[in-house]
mmCIF file of C-alpha atoms and ligand atoms in Angstrom:
data_model
loop_
_atom_site.group_PDB
_atom_site.id
_atom_site.type_symbol
_atom_site.label_atom_id
_atom_site.label_comp_id
_atom_site.label_asym_id
_atom_site.label_seq_id
_atom_site.Cartn_x
_atom_site.Cartn_y
_atom_site.Cartn_z
ATOM 1 C CA UNK A 764 91.831 -140.658 -212.758
ATOM 2 C CA UNK A 765 93.505 -143.053 -212.016
ATOM 3 C CA UNK A 766 92.957 -145.032 -208.733
ATOM 4 C CA UNK A 767 95.347 -143.961 -206.397
ATOM 5 C CA UNK A 768 95.902 -140.313 -207.839
ATOM 6 C CA UNK A 769 93.458 -137.394 -207.155
ATOM 7 C CA UNK A 770 93.535 -134.183 -208.559
ATOM 8 C CA UNK A 771 91.344 -131.428 -205.396
ATOM 9 C CA UNK A 772 90.455 -128.009 -206.099
ATOM 10 C CA UNK A 773 91.228 -126.193 -202.892
ATOM 11 C CA UNK A 774 89.252 -123.413 -202.206
ATOM 12 C CA UNK A 775 90.685 -121.127 -198.594
ATOM 13 C CA UNK A 776 87.252 -118.769 -198.559
ATOM 14 C CA UNK A 777 87.248 -115.783 -196.207
ATOM 15 C CA UNK A 778 87.047 -115.386 -192.984
ATOM 16 C CA UNK A 779 88.085 -118.154 -190.930
ATOM 17 C CA UNK A 780 87.801 -120.216 -193.898
ATOM 18 C CA UNK A 781 92.138 -120.185 -195.030
ATOM 19 C CA UNK A 782 92.072 -121.736 -190.649
ATOM 20 C CA UNK A 783 89.627 -123.986 -191.537
ATOM 21 C CA UNK A 784 91.104 -125.350 -193.997
ATOM 22 C CA UNK A 785 94.726 -125.759 -193.201
ATOM 23 C CA UNK A 786 93.219 -128.344 -190.352
ATOM 24 C CA UNK A 787 91.865 -129.875 -192.740
ATOM 25 C CA UNK A 788 93.979 -130.598 -195.708
ATOM 26 C CA UNK A 789 96.322 -132.519 -192.719
ATOM 27 C CA UNK A 790 93.691 -134.703 -193.496
ATOM 28 C CA UNK A 791 95.697 -136.158 -197.488
ATOM 29 C CA UNK A 792 99.074 -136.195 -195.567
ATOM 30 C CA UNK A 793 98.036 -138.977 -193.211
ATOM 31 C CA UNK A 794 96.260 -140.723 -195.564
ATOM 32 C CA UNK A 795 99.152 -140.246 -197.593
ATOM 33 C CA UNK A 796 101.312 -141.843 -195.713
ATOM 34 C CA UNK A 797 99.457 -144.870 -194.326
ATOM 35 C CA UNK A 798 97.838 -146.106 -197.950
ATOM 36 C CA UNK A 799 98.929 -145.565 -201.310
ATOM 37 C CA UNK A 800 97.189 -142.246 -201.858
ATOM 38 C CA UNK A 801 98.480 -139.381 -203.786
ATOM 39 C CA UNK A 802 96.611 -136.115 -203.391
ATOM 40 C CA UNK A 803 97.621 -133.753 -205.467
ATOM 41 C CA UNK A 804 96.350 -130.670 -204.053
ATOM 42 C CA UNK A 805 95.346 -127.048 -206.723
ATOM 43 C CA UNK A 806 95.181 -123.548 -203.932
ATOM 44 C CA UNK A 807 92.404 -121.306 -206.048
ATOM 45 C CA UNK A 808 90.793 -117.558 -205.376
ATOM 46 C CA UNK A 809 87.104 -117.622 -204.526
ATOM 47 C CA UNK A 810 85.192 -115.084 -202.888
ATOM 48 C CA UNK A 811 85.768 -111.903 -201.449
ATOM 49 C CA UNK A 812 88.581 -112.223 -201.487
ATOM 50 C CA UNK A 813 89.233 -113.552 -204.671
ATOM 51 C CA UNK A 814 87.003 -109.967 -205.272
ATOM 52 C CA UNK A 815 89.726 -108.021 -204.018
ATOM 53 C CA UNK A 816 92.404 -109.114 -206.168
ATOM 54 C CA UNK A 817 91.065 -109.909 -208.963
ATOM 55 C CA UNK A 818 88.085 -108.247 -209.746
ATOM 56 C CA UNK A 819 85.927 -111.440 -209.472
ATOM 57 C CA UNK A 820 84.650 -113.699 -207.036
ATOM 58 C CA UNK A 821 85.025 -116.471 -209.514
ATOM 59 C CA UNK A 822 87.697 -116.085 -211.672
ATOM 60 C CA UNK A 823 88.083 -117.969 -214.757
ATOM 61 C CA UNK A 824 91.585 -119.403 -213.421
ATOM 62 C CA UNK A 825 90.086 -120.433 -210.812
ATOM 63 C CA UNK A 826 86.546 -122.108 -213.198
ATOM 64 C CA UNK A 827 89.953 -124.168 -215.345
ATOM 65 C CA UNK A 828 91.339 -125.016 -212.231
ATOM 66 C CA UNK A 829 87.756 -126.493 -210.838
ATOM 67 C CA UNK A 830 86.370 -128.063 -213.810
ATOM 68 C CA UNK A 831 89.960 -130.225 -214.234
ATOM 69 C CA UNK A 832 89.941 -131.398 -210.983
ATOM 70 C CA UNK A 833 88.314 -134.541 -209.219
ATOM 71 C CA UNK A 834 86.830 -132.877 -207.141
ATOM 72 C CA UNK A 835 86.332 -129.365 -205.002
ATOM 73 C CA UNK A 836 87.244 -128.667 -201.852
ATOM 74 C CA UNK A 837 85.439 -124.962 -200.163
ATOM 75 C CA UNK A 838 85.991 -123.623 -197.431
ATOM 76 C CA UNK A 839 82.708 -120.498 -196.313
ATOM 77 C CA UNK A 840 83.207 -117.097 -198.660
ATOM 78 C CA UNK A 841 81.737 -114.075 -197.796
ATOM 79 C CA UNK A 842 81.984 -110.874 -194.968
ATOM 80 C CA UNK A 843 80.192 -108.971 -193.082
ATOM 81 C CA UNK A 844 76.906 -106.924 -194.540
ATOM 82 C CA UNK A 845 79.369 -103.311 -193.488
ATOM 83 C CA UNK A 846 82.390 -104.844 -195.892
ATOM 84 C CA UNK A 847 79.988 -107.072 -198.364
ATOM 85 C CA UNK A 848 79.111 -103.652 -199.021
ATOM 86 C CA UNK A 849 82.505 -102.772 -200.369
ATOM 87 C CA UNK A 850 81.561 -105.315 -203.697
ATOM 88 C CA UNK A 851 79.042 -104.623 -206.616
ATOM 89 C CA UNK A 852 75.930 -106.472 -205.888
ATOM 90 C CA UNK A 853 76.681 -109.060 -208.087
ATOM 91 C CA UNK A 854 80.511 -109.673 -207.770
ATOM 92 C CA UNK A 855 79.573 -110.383 -203.807
ATOM 93 C CA UNK A 856 80.309 -113.737 -203.202
ATOM 94 C CA UNK A 857 77.531 -115.482 -202.417
ATOM 95 C CA UNK A 858 76.062 -114.421 -205.473
ATOM 96 C CA UNK A 859 79.294 -114.303 -207.671
ATOM 97 C CA UNK A 860 80.818 -117.482 -206.429
ATOM 98 C CA UNK A 861 78.699 -120.515 -204.624
ATOM 99 C CA UNK A 862 75.061 -119.622 -207.176
ATOM 100 C CA UNK A 863 77.574 -119.649 -210.454
ATOM 101 C CA UNK A 864 79.542 -122.477 -208.634
ATOM 102 C CA UNK A 865 76.032 -124.373 -207.920
ATOM 103 C CA UNK A 866 75.429 -123.550 -211.389
ATOM 104 C CA UNK A 867 78.529 -124.768 -213.203
ATOM 105 C CA UNK A 868 78.407 -127.975 -212.482
ATOM 106 C CA UNK A 869 74.885 -128.798 -211.544
ATOM 107 C CA UNK A 870 75.179 -128.935 -208.250
ATOM 108 C CA UNK A 871 71.030 -130.598 -207.228
ATOM 109 C CA UNK A 872 72.479 -132.778 -204.722
ATOM 110 C CA UNK A 873 72.965 -131.058 -201.125
ATOM 111 C CA UNK A 874 73.472 -133.603 -198.731
ATOM 112 C CA UNK A 875 73.896 -132.027 -195.032
ATOM 113 C CA UNK A 876 74.013 -134.508 -192.768
ATOM 114 C CA UNK A 877 73.172 -133.153 -189.126
ATOM 115 C CA UNK A 878 74.191 -135.713 -186.257
ATOM 116 C CA UNK A 879 75.295 -135.895 -182.903
ATOM 117 C CA UNK A 880 75.919 -138.158 -181.419
ATOM 118 C CA UNK A 881 75.140 -139.504 -177.740
ATOM 119 C CA UNK A 882 78.139 -138.546 -176.143
ATOM 120 C CA UNK A 883 78.566 -135.491 -177.812
ATOM 121 C CA UNK A 884 74.567 -134.375 -176.385
ATOM 122 C CA UNK A 885 75.698 -131.695 -175.025
ATOM 123 C CA UNK A 886 76.198 -129.907 -177.359
ATOM 124 C CA UNK A 887 73.070 -129.245 -178.625
ATOM 125 C CA UNK A 888 70.718 -126.767 -177.059
ATOM 126 C CA UNK A 889 67.540 -129.878 -176.600
ATOM 127 C CA UNK A 890 67.044 -131.396 -172.785
ATOM 128 C CA UNK A 891 68.875 -135.143 -172.840
ATOM 129 C CA UNK A 892 65.762 -136.725 -173.090
ATOM 130 C CA UNK A 893 64.438 -134.732 -176.456
ATOM 131 C CA UNK A 894 68.183 -135.939 -178.200
ATOM 132 C CA UNK A 895 67.945 -139.483 -175.713
ATOM 133 C CA UNK A 896 70.774 -141.498 -178.425
ATOM 134 C CA UNK A 897 71.586 -139.136 -180.268
ATOM 135 C CA UNK A 898 70.792 -137.610 -183.454
ATOM 136 C CA UNK A 899 71.193 -138.655 -186.705
ATOM 137 C CA UNK A 900 69.446 -137.068 -189.935
ATOM 138 C CA UNK A 901 70.267 -137.125 -193.167
ATOM 139 C CA UNK A 902 68.741 -133.641 -195.224
ATOM 140 C CA UNK A 903 69.134 -133.658 -198.772
ATOM 141 C CA UNK A 904 67.977 -130.352 -200.101
ATOM 142 C CA UNK A 905 67.510 -129.615 -203.844
ATOM 143 C CA UNK A 906 70.275 -126.941 -205.378
ATOM 144 C CA UNK A 907 70.567 -125.886 -208.501
ATOM 145 C CA UNK A 908 66.674 -124.194 -208.760
ATOM 146 C CA UNK A 909 63.383 -122.751 -206.817
ATOM 147 C CA UNK A 910 63.000 -119.072 -205.445
ATOM 148 C CA UNK A 911 67.435 -119.352 -206.284
ATOM 149 C CA UNK A 912 67.681 -119.026 -209.614
ATOM 150 C CA UNK A 913 63.855 -118.354 -211.207
ATOM 151 C CA UNK A 914 63.342 -115.102 -212.321
ATOM 152 C CA UNK A 915 63.937 -112.356 -211.258
ATOM 153 C CA UNK A 916 61.856 -108.607 -211.830
ATOM 154 C CA UNK A 917 63.112 -105.399 -209.900
ATOM 155 C CA UNK A 918 61.343 -102.262 -211.346
ATOM 156 C CA UNK A 919 58.768 -99.696 -210.365
ATOM 157 C CA UNK A 920 55.617 -100.454 -211.552
ATOM 158 C CA UNK A 921 52.428 -97.953 -213.045
ATOM 159 C CA UNK A 922 51.870 -96.300 -209.696
ATOM 160 C CA UNK A 923 54.980 -95.265 -209.076
ATOM 161 C CA UNK A 924 56.215 -97.798 -206.499
ATOM 162 C CA UNK A 925 59.156 -99.651 -206.503
ATOM 163 C CA UNK A 926 58.582 -103.547 -207.066
ATOM 164 C CA UNK A 927 60.719 -106.244 -207.547
ATOM 165 C CA UNK A 928 59.615 -110.649 -208.717
ATOM 166 C CA UNK A 929 61.252 -114.009 -207.751
ATOM 167 C CA UNK A 930 59.645 -116.758 -208.758
ATOM 168 C CA UNK A 931 59.590 -120.296 -207.464
ATOM 169 C CA UNK A 932 60.380 -122.035 -210.571
ATOM 170 C CA UNK A 933 61.455 -126.674 -210.600
ATOM 171 C CA UNK A 934 60.054 -128.578 -214.084
ATOM 172 C CA UNK A 935 59.782 -131.490 -212.909
ATOM 173 C CA UNK A 936 63.022 -133.984 -213.887
ATOM 174 C CA UNK A 937 64.519 -131.200 -211.323
ATOM 175 C CA UNK A 938 62.085 -132.870 -209.040
ATOM 176 C CA UNK A 939 62.427 -136.291 -210.035
ATOM 177 C CA UNK A 940 66.303 -136.903 -209.861
ATOM 178 C CA UNK A 941 66.778 -134.892 -206.567
ATOM 179 C CA UNK A 942 63.445 -137.608 -205.084
ATOM 180 C CA UNK A 943 65.789 -139.848 -206.535
ATOM 181 C CA UNK A 944 68.438 -139.045 -204.969
ATOM 182 C CA UNK A 945 66.757 -139.153 -201.619
ATOM 183 C CA UNK A 946 64.754 -142.521 -201.970
ATOM 184 C CA UNK A 947 68.107 -143.864 -202.957
ATOM 185 C CA UNK A 948 70.284 -142.886 -198.848
ATOM 186 C CA UNK A 949 66.424 -143.104 -197.636
ATOM 187 C CA UNK A 950 66.744 -146.971 -199.108
ATOM 188 C CA UNK A 951 70.316 -146.939 -197.602
ATOM 189 C CA UNK A 952 69.187 -146.382 -194.170
ATOM 190 C CA UNK A 953 66.215 -146.770 -192.366
ATOM 191 C CA UNK A 954 63.867 -146.124 -195.912
ATOM 192 C CA UNK A 955 61.741 -143.711 -194.469
ATOM 193 C CA UNK A 956 62.219 -140.514 -196.562
ATOM 194 C CA UNK A 957 59.934 -137.105 -195.158
ATOM 195 C CA UNK A 958 58.742 -134.916 -197.868
ATOM 196 C CA UNK A 959 58.968 -131.608 -196.180
ATOM 197 C CA UNK A 960 56.562 -129.159 -198.659
ATOM 198 C CA UNK A 961 54.201 -126.425 -199.167
ATOM 199 C CA UNK A 962 51.475 -127.640 -201.103
ATOM 200 C CA UNK A 963 48.511 -126.369 -199.056
ATOM 201 C CA UNK A 964 49.709 -122.735 -200.698
ATOM 202 C CA UNK A 965 52.562 -123.233 -203.192
ATOM 203 C CA UNK A 966 52.145 -125.255 -206.259
ATOM 204 C CA UNK A 967 55.576 -125.764 -206.903
ATOM 205 C CA UNK A 968 54.733 -128.235 -204.068
ATOM 206 C CA UNK A 969 51.894 -129.758 -205.502
ATOM 207 C CA UNK A 970 53.721 -130.497 -208.613
ATOM 208 C CA UNK A 971 56.779 -131.989 -206.508
ATOM 209 C CA UNK A 972 54.284 -133.940 -204.651
ATOM 210 C CA UNK A 973 53.065 -135.333 -207.530
ATOM 211 C CA UNK A 974 55.886 -136.261 -209.142
ATOM 212 C CA UNK A 975 56.953 -137.874 -205.492
ATOM 213 C CA UNK A 976 54.374 -139.938 -205.497
ATOM 214 C CA UNK A 977 55.334 -141.300 -209.597
ATOM 215 C CA UNK A 978 59.307 -142.059 -208.201
ATOM 216 C CA UNK A 979 58.318 -144.159 -205.333
ATOM 217 C CA UNK A 980 56.915 -147.074 -207.342
ATOM 218 C CA UNK A 981 60.769 -147.475 -208.042
ATOM 219 C CA UNK A 982 61.434 -147.701 -204.265
ATOM 220 C CA UNK A 983 58.499 -150.210 -202.815
ATOM 221 C CA UNK A 984 60.089 -150.211 -199.741
ATOM 222 C CA UNK A 985 60.417 -146.699 -198.228
ATOM 223 C CA UNK A 986 57.716 -145.062 -196.374
ATOM 224 C CA UNK A 987 56.803 -141.900 -197.258
ATOM 225 C CA UNK A 988 55.749 -139.397 -194.424
ATOM 226 C CA UNK A 989 54.831 -136.157 -195.792
ATOM 227 C CA UNK A 990 55.469 -132.424 -193.891
ATOM 228 C CA UNK A 991 54.599 -129.263 -193.908
ATOM 229 C CA UNK A 992 57.556 -127.350 -194.053
ATOM 230 C CA UNK A 993 56.994 -124.869 -191.302
ATOM 231 C CA UNK A 994 55.693 -128.659 -188.375
ATOM 232 C CA UNK A 995 58.813 -129.922 -190.378
ATOM 233 C CA UNK A 996 60.083 -126.951 -188.366
ATOM 234 C CA UNK A 997 58.631 -126.864 -185.200
ATOM 235 C CA UNK A 998 59.148 -130.473 -185.145
ATOM 236 C CA UNK A 999 63.118 -131.293 -185.858
ATOM 237 C CA UNK A 1000 63.004 -129.249 -182.028
ATOM 238 C CA UNK A 1001 60.976 -131.246 -180.297
ATOM 239 C CA UNK A 1002 61.839 -134.207 -181.866
ATOM 240 C CA UNK A 1003 64.705 -134.271 -184.341
ATOM 241 C CA UNK A 1004 64.619 -139.023 -183.239
ATOM 242 C CA UNK A 1005 61.440 -139.024 -185.466
ATOM 243 C CA UNK A 1006 63.890 -138.067 -188.833
ATOM 244 C CA UNK A 1007 66.444 -139.437 -190.847
ATOM 245 C CA UNK A 1008 66.449 -138.291 -194.044
ATOM 246 C CA UNK A 1009 64.824 -135.616 -195.781
ATOM 247 C CA UNK A 1010 63.926 -133.973 -198.502
ATOM 248 C CA UNK A 1011 62.199 -130.559 -200.255
ATOM 249 C CA UNK A 1012 63.545 -127.764 -202.023
ATOM 250 C CA UNK A 1013 65.757 -124.959 -201.864
ATOM 251 C CA UNK A 1014 65.045 -121.999 -200.094
ATOM 252 C CA UNK A 1015 63.714 -124.823 -197.839
ATOM 253 C CA UNK A 1016 66.720 -127.093 -197.000
ATOM 254 C CA UNK A 1017 68.567 -123.861 -196.585
ATOM 255 C CA UNK A 1018 66.374 -122.974 -193.834
ATOM 256 C CA UNK A 1019 65.510 -126.030 -192.422
ATOM 257 C CA UNK A 1020 69.139 -127.559 -192.633
ATOM 258 C CA UNK A 1021 70.513 -124.525 -190.729
ATOM 259 C CA UNK A 1022 68.075 -125.106 -188.229
ATOM 260 C CA UNK A 1023 70.070 -128.225 -187.980
ATOM 261 C CA UNK A 1024 72.991 -126.950 -186.805
ATOM 262 C CA UNK A 1025 70.561 -125.363 -184.571
ATOM 263 C CA UNK A 1026 69.561 -128.406 -182.586
ATOM 264 C CA UNK A 1027 73.511 -129.878 -183.021
ATOM 265 C CA UNK A 1028 74.442 -126.355 -180.632
ATOM 266 C CA UNK A 1029 76.531 -124.574 -183.995
ATOM 267 C CA UNK A 1030 76.564 -124.370 -187.254
ATOM 268 C CA UNK A 1031 79.743 -125.324 -187.033
ATOM 269 C CA UNK A 1032 78.858 -128.862 -186.682
ATOM 270 C CA UNK A 1033 77.899 -129.061 -190.329
ATOM 271 C CA UNK A 1034 79.352 -130.030 -193.326
ATOM 272 C CA UNK A 1035 77.877 -130.686 -197.062
ATOM 273 C CA UNK A 1036 78.140 -132.167 -200.736
ATOM 274 C CA UNK A 1037 77.308 -130.641 -203.636
ATOM 275 C CA UNK A 1038 77.009 -133.062 -205.779
ATOM 276 C CA UNK A 1039 76.398 -132.649 -209.759
ATOM 277 C CA UNK A 1040 76.019 -135.685 -212.267
ATOM 278 C CA UNK A 1041 80.089 -134.936 -213.055
ATOM 279 C CA UNK A 1042 80.807 -133.005 -210.403
ATOM 280 C CA UNK A 1043 80.687 -132.605 -206.692
ATOM 281 C CA UNK A 1044 81.937 -130.188 -203.921
ATOM 282 C CA UNK A 1045 82.256 -130.151 -200.584
ATOM 283 C CA UNK A 1046 81.946 -127.338 -197.857
ATOM 284 C CA UNK A 1047 81.079 -125.733 -194.310
ATOM 285 C CA UNK A 1048 77.022 -125.314 -194.600
ATOM 286 C CA UNK A 1049 77.754 -122.133 -192.489
ATOM 287 C CA UNK A 1050 79.147 -118.670 -193.540
ATOM 288 C CA UNK A 1051 82.696 -117.424 -192.840
ATOM 289 C CA UNK A 1052 81.920 -116.149 -189.497
ATOM 290 C CA UNK A 1053 84.527 -112.915 -189.811
ATOM 291 C CA UNK A 1054 83.864 -111.897 -186.226
ATOM 292 C CA UNK A 1055 86.821 -114.456 -185.161
ATOM 293 C CA UNK A 1056 88.549 -114.978 -188.264
ATOM 294 C CA UNK A 1057 91.684 -115.779 -187.563
ATOM 295 C CA UNK A 1058 91.521 -116.136 -184.061
ATOM 296 C CA UNK A 1059 92.696 -119.799 -184.397
ATOM 297 C CA UNK A 1060 89.067 -120.563 -182.298
ATOM 298 C CA UNK A 1061 87.578 -121.754 -185.114
ATOM 299 C CA UNK A 1062 86.277 -125.251 -184.811
ATOM 300 C CA UNK A 1063 87.683 -126.898 -188.018
ATOM 301 C CA UNK A 1064 84.987 -130.333 -187.865
ATOM 302 C CA UNK A 1065 83.099 -128.657 -190.709
ATOM 303 C CA UNK A 1066 85.735 -128.113 -193.133
ATOM 304 C CA UNK A 1067 87.772 -131.535 -191.623
ATOM 305 C CA UNK A 1068 83.580 -133.063 -191.849
ATOM 306 C CA UNK A 1069 83.367 -132.291 -195.841
ATOM 307 C CA UNK A 1070 86.903 -133.557 -196.082
ATOM 308 C CA UNK A 1071 85.148 -136.772 -194.936
ATOM 309 C CA UNK A 1072 82.327 -136.752 -197.439
ATOM 310 C CA UNK A 1073 84.594 -136.167 -200.490
ATOM 311 C CA UNK A 1074 87.300 -139.155 -199.501
ATOM 312 C CA UNK A 1075 83.550 -140.859 -199.345
ATOM 313 C CA UNK A 1076 81.123 -139.432 -202.526
ATOM 314 C CA UNK A 1077 83.225 -138.355 -204.488
ATOM 315 C CA UNK A 1078 86.992 -141.182 -204.184
ATOM 316 C CA UNK A 1079 85.414 -143.793 -203.649
ATOM 317 C CA UNK A 1080 87.345 -144.152 -199.409
ATOM 318 C CA UNK A 1081 84.945 -145.239 -197.425
ATOM 319 C CA UNK A 1082 86.589 -146.741 -194.269
ATOM 320 C CA UNK A 1083 89.402 -143.566 -194.913
ATOM 321 C CA UNK A 1084 85.952 -141.827 -194.639
ATOM 322 C CA UNK A 1085 84.795 -143.627 -191.831
ATOM 323 C CA UNK A 1086 88.282 -143.729 -189.720
ATOM 324 C CA UNK A 1087 88.208 -138.770 -190.463
ATOM 325 C CA UNK A 1088 84.306 -139.170 -188.151
ATOM 326 C CA UNK A 1089 85.579 -141.400 -185.998
ATOM 327 C CA UNK A 1090 88.777 -139.457 -185.236
ATOM 328 C CA UNK A 1091 87.263 -136.357 -185.208
ATOM 329 C CA UNK A 1092 84.406 -137.487 -183.335
ATOM 330 C CA UNK A 1093 87.324 -139.312 -180.850
ATOM 331 C CA UNK A 1094 88.676 -136.121 -179.970
ATOM 332 C CA UNK A 1095 85.203 -134.006 -178.934
ATOM 333 C CA UNK A 1096 84.335 -137.544 -176.813
ATOM 334 C CA UNK A 1097 87.719 -137.259 -175.300
ATOM 335 C CA UNK A 1098 85.825 -133.653 -173.679
ATOM 336 C CA UNK A 1099 87.813 -131.621 -175.805
ATOM 337 C CA UNK A 1100 86.628 -128.825 -177.793
ATOM 338 C CA UNK A 1101 86.844 -124.950 -178.917
ATOM 339 C CA UNK A 1102 86.235 -121.643 -177.746
ATOM 340 C CA UNK A 1103 83.773 -121.432 -180.395
ATOM 341 C CA UNK A 1104 81.233 -124.057 -179.806
ATOM 342 C CA UNK A 1105 82.062 -124.424 -176.417
ATOM 343 C CA UNK A 1106 81.575 -121.288 -173.223
ATOM 344 C CA UNK A 1107 84.960 -121.799 -170.678
ATOM 345 C CA UNK A 1108 82.501 -123.037 -168.009
ATOM 346 C CA UNK A 1109 81.298 -125.136 -169.760
ATOM 347 C CA UNK A 1110 83.699 -128.160 -168.947
ATOM 348 C CA UNK A 1111 85.051 -129.387 -171.076
ATOM 349 C CA UNK A 1112 89.598 -128.022 -172.236
ATOM 350 C CA UNK A 1113 88.867 -125.266 -174.881
ATOM 351 C CA UNK A 1114 91.839 -125.870 -177.552
ATOM 352 C CA UNK A 1115 92.980 -123.977 -180.447
ATOM 353 C CA UNK A 1116 92.138 -124.449 -183.864
ATOM 354 C CA UNK A 1117 95.473 -126.214 -185.089
ATOM 355 C CA UNK A 1118 94.732 -128.438 -181.494
ATOM 356 C CA UNK A 1119 92.100 -129.446 -181.992
ATOM 357 C CA UNK A 1120 93.723 -130.478 -185.699
ATOM 358 C CA UNK A 1121 96.817 -132.059 -184.040
ATOM 359 C CA UNK A 1122 94.988 -133.671 -182.240
ATOM 360 C CA UNK A 1123 92.245 -135.089 -185.000
ATOM 361 C CA UNK A 1124 95.728 -135.835 -187.461
ATOM 362 C CA UNK A 1125 96.809 -137.735 -183.724
ATOM 363 C CA UNK A 1126 93.973 -139.964 -184.351
ATOM 364 C CA UNK A 1127 94.170 -140.510 -187.778
ATOM 365 C CA UNK A 1128 97.170 -141.589 -188.378
ATOM 366 C CA UNK A 1129 96.699 -144.360 -185.165
ATOM 367 C CA UNK A 1130 93.352 -145.184 -186.778
ATOM 368 C CA UNK A 1131 95.206 -145.504 -189.384
ATOM 369 C CA UNK A 1132 97.318 -147.299 -188.001
ATOM 370 C CA UNK A 1133 96.255 -150.013 -186.483
ATOM 371 C CA UNK A 1134 95.535 -152.775 -189.371
HETATM 372 C C1 IPM B 1077 74.330 -121.905 -197.733
HETATM 373 C C2 IPM B 1077 74.447 -120.894 -197.886
HETATM 374 C C3 IPM B 1077 74.147 -120.506 -198.724
HETATM 375 C C4 IPM B 1077 72.707 -120.200 -199.485
HETATM 376 C C5 IPM B 1077 74.759 -118.698 -199.321
HETATM 377 C C6 IPM B 1077 76.354 -118.593 -198.529
HETATM 378 C C7 IPM B 1077 74.430 -118.314 -200.703
HETATM 379 O O1 IPM B 1077 73.566 -119.673 -196.614
HETATM 380 O O2 IPM B 1077 74.853 -123.311 -198.671
HETATM 381 O O3 IPM B 1077 72.985 -122.800 -196.657
HETATM 382 O O4 IPM B 1077 72.131 -119.513 -199.245
HETATM 383 O O5 IPM B 1077 72.826 -121.772 -200.311
HETATM 384 MG MG1 MG B 1078 72.158 -121.522 -195.471
#
């Protein structure tokens, strides 16, 4: 890639995916207008829609496109429980598309910002005295190990009973590489790292903590605070302000990051980055919300925020990423929202997905026009 020309794969996904993606990719047009940048966007099929068209949730053609680009932007995938049953278990989009995508690019470092500015505090179900100045947490989740990728077995045992085994597997390299990522982020931020584990029960956490005690020697300026995962769930509700960077294994991160969406008021406010050694992809942390798909009411924040993270982390366009964040937040702060985030009587003006996108792009255009 030359320094100002980038190729990006666009995987719309299912449910609300196409409509929020449509708004998110507008960011690239606004950037092109104001900066000497060029973006080639290459659409590719992925998820349940890809399965119905091609028989594969992650078709070979999509793999080749993803291999060839500088970064991947992915919408949510998945169907309602009933619709999923029409797809063979191994091609259901979570198992057939998302996990293979993560494995293909070894995207072990999952960044899930849990952020709410003070002026957006009304979205949160938490009381103002708990939120205080807003919420600003970076949850770092290990994404290609643990129960998700460990050995699995299912069968009938000697007593004739159906059984299942799923193992939580990590080696020390997998643990140390995610811990390095977390310590580096903590160093850049408030120099406090919350290590989330369950070492009172799981020996995987015992090894995790042993490796942490080695890795921390490289980061003497970072204070480590240990917290059991169950206690962390409570603490996120009662005092989210105590957290800055949190790190944890895959399954703990899946659960606590959704709780992060809960304390913000919606998973629709949770973009994310999935970073591997050579490639990264960006996606909302939420599902495809089939119940509201096609209604033009879904908020595109998590998808546009995923573009901001892509600009920042893959393309190193920090100033532009910052402009995208500021645009989105200013639209919320000006009193606008969408029906999925805010009830009718909440005192904000409810916009459609497209109109919300219009406001964000107008603001972005304005910010980028100002020298
Ligand atoms: C997430 C999602 C995925 C996960 C699913 C869709 C496979 O819940 O990214 O958090 O469990 O990792
Ligand atoms: Mg999840």
